[in-house]
Amino acid sequence: MISLSNEYMNALATQIIFISVFLGGFSATLLVTLLVADNERKMMKVLIVSSASAAILFIIATFAMTELVMFTTPGFPFKVDEGEMIRARTFGTLAHMGGILALMFTIGASGWLRSKRLGITTTTLGTIGLIAIIVLFS
């Protein structure tokens, strides 16, 4: 794993927290909307699971990155082990990326609830969005 300065990790973790909170709220709102919809189709159940996964993963990312911010803030009152920082960074990053993937899947697959044509369109848009995210992160 690349060694980063505490200042940089602190700033990066703060940004990931903001993004995770926003997308987690969006995922939770989407989840509630799906739960109250009167639809028993299999695709609805798949969307509920993927939306719940996204919300949970974003919550995990928020707490892991909050821990990392605490560890890297000057004046933190306890001795911090390097392993604790790596654990928080790894869990936070993996949860954040997993949440993005789950949310992109939910958005991409949502059109299948209406029609095949709309399903193909939303799947195409979701795939393009996912590719753009992957290109940006690489």
GROMACS .gro file of C-alpha atoms in nm, residues 6 9 67-68 71-72 76 78-89:
model
   19
    6ASN     CA    1  -0.134   1.213   0.752
    9MET     CA    2  -0.505   1.097   0.425
   67GLU     CA    3  -1.195   0.682   1.226
   68LEU     CA    4  -0.914   0.759   0.981
   71PHE     CA    5  -0.632   0.909   1.369
   72THR     CA    6  -0.475   1.162   1.133
   76PHE     CA    7  -0.535   1.289   1.863
   78PHE     CA    8  -0.401   0.823   2.187
   79LYS     CA    9  -0.112   0.636   2.029
   80VAL     CA   10  -0.218   0.512   1.686
   81ASP     CA   11  -0.082   0.189   1.548
   82GLU     CA   12   0.001   0.191   1.175
   83GLY     CA   13  -0.209  -0.126   1.139
   84GLU     CA   14  -0.518   0.054   1.270
   85MET     CA   15  -0.477   0.326   1.010
   86ILE     CA   16  -0.430   0.072   0.732
   87ARG     CA   17  -0.738  -0.119   0.848
   88ALA     CA   18  -0.956   0.194   0.854
   89ARG     CA   19  -0.824   0.307   0.515
   0.00000   0.00000   0.00000
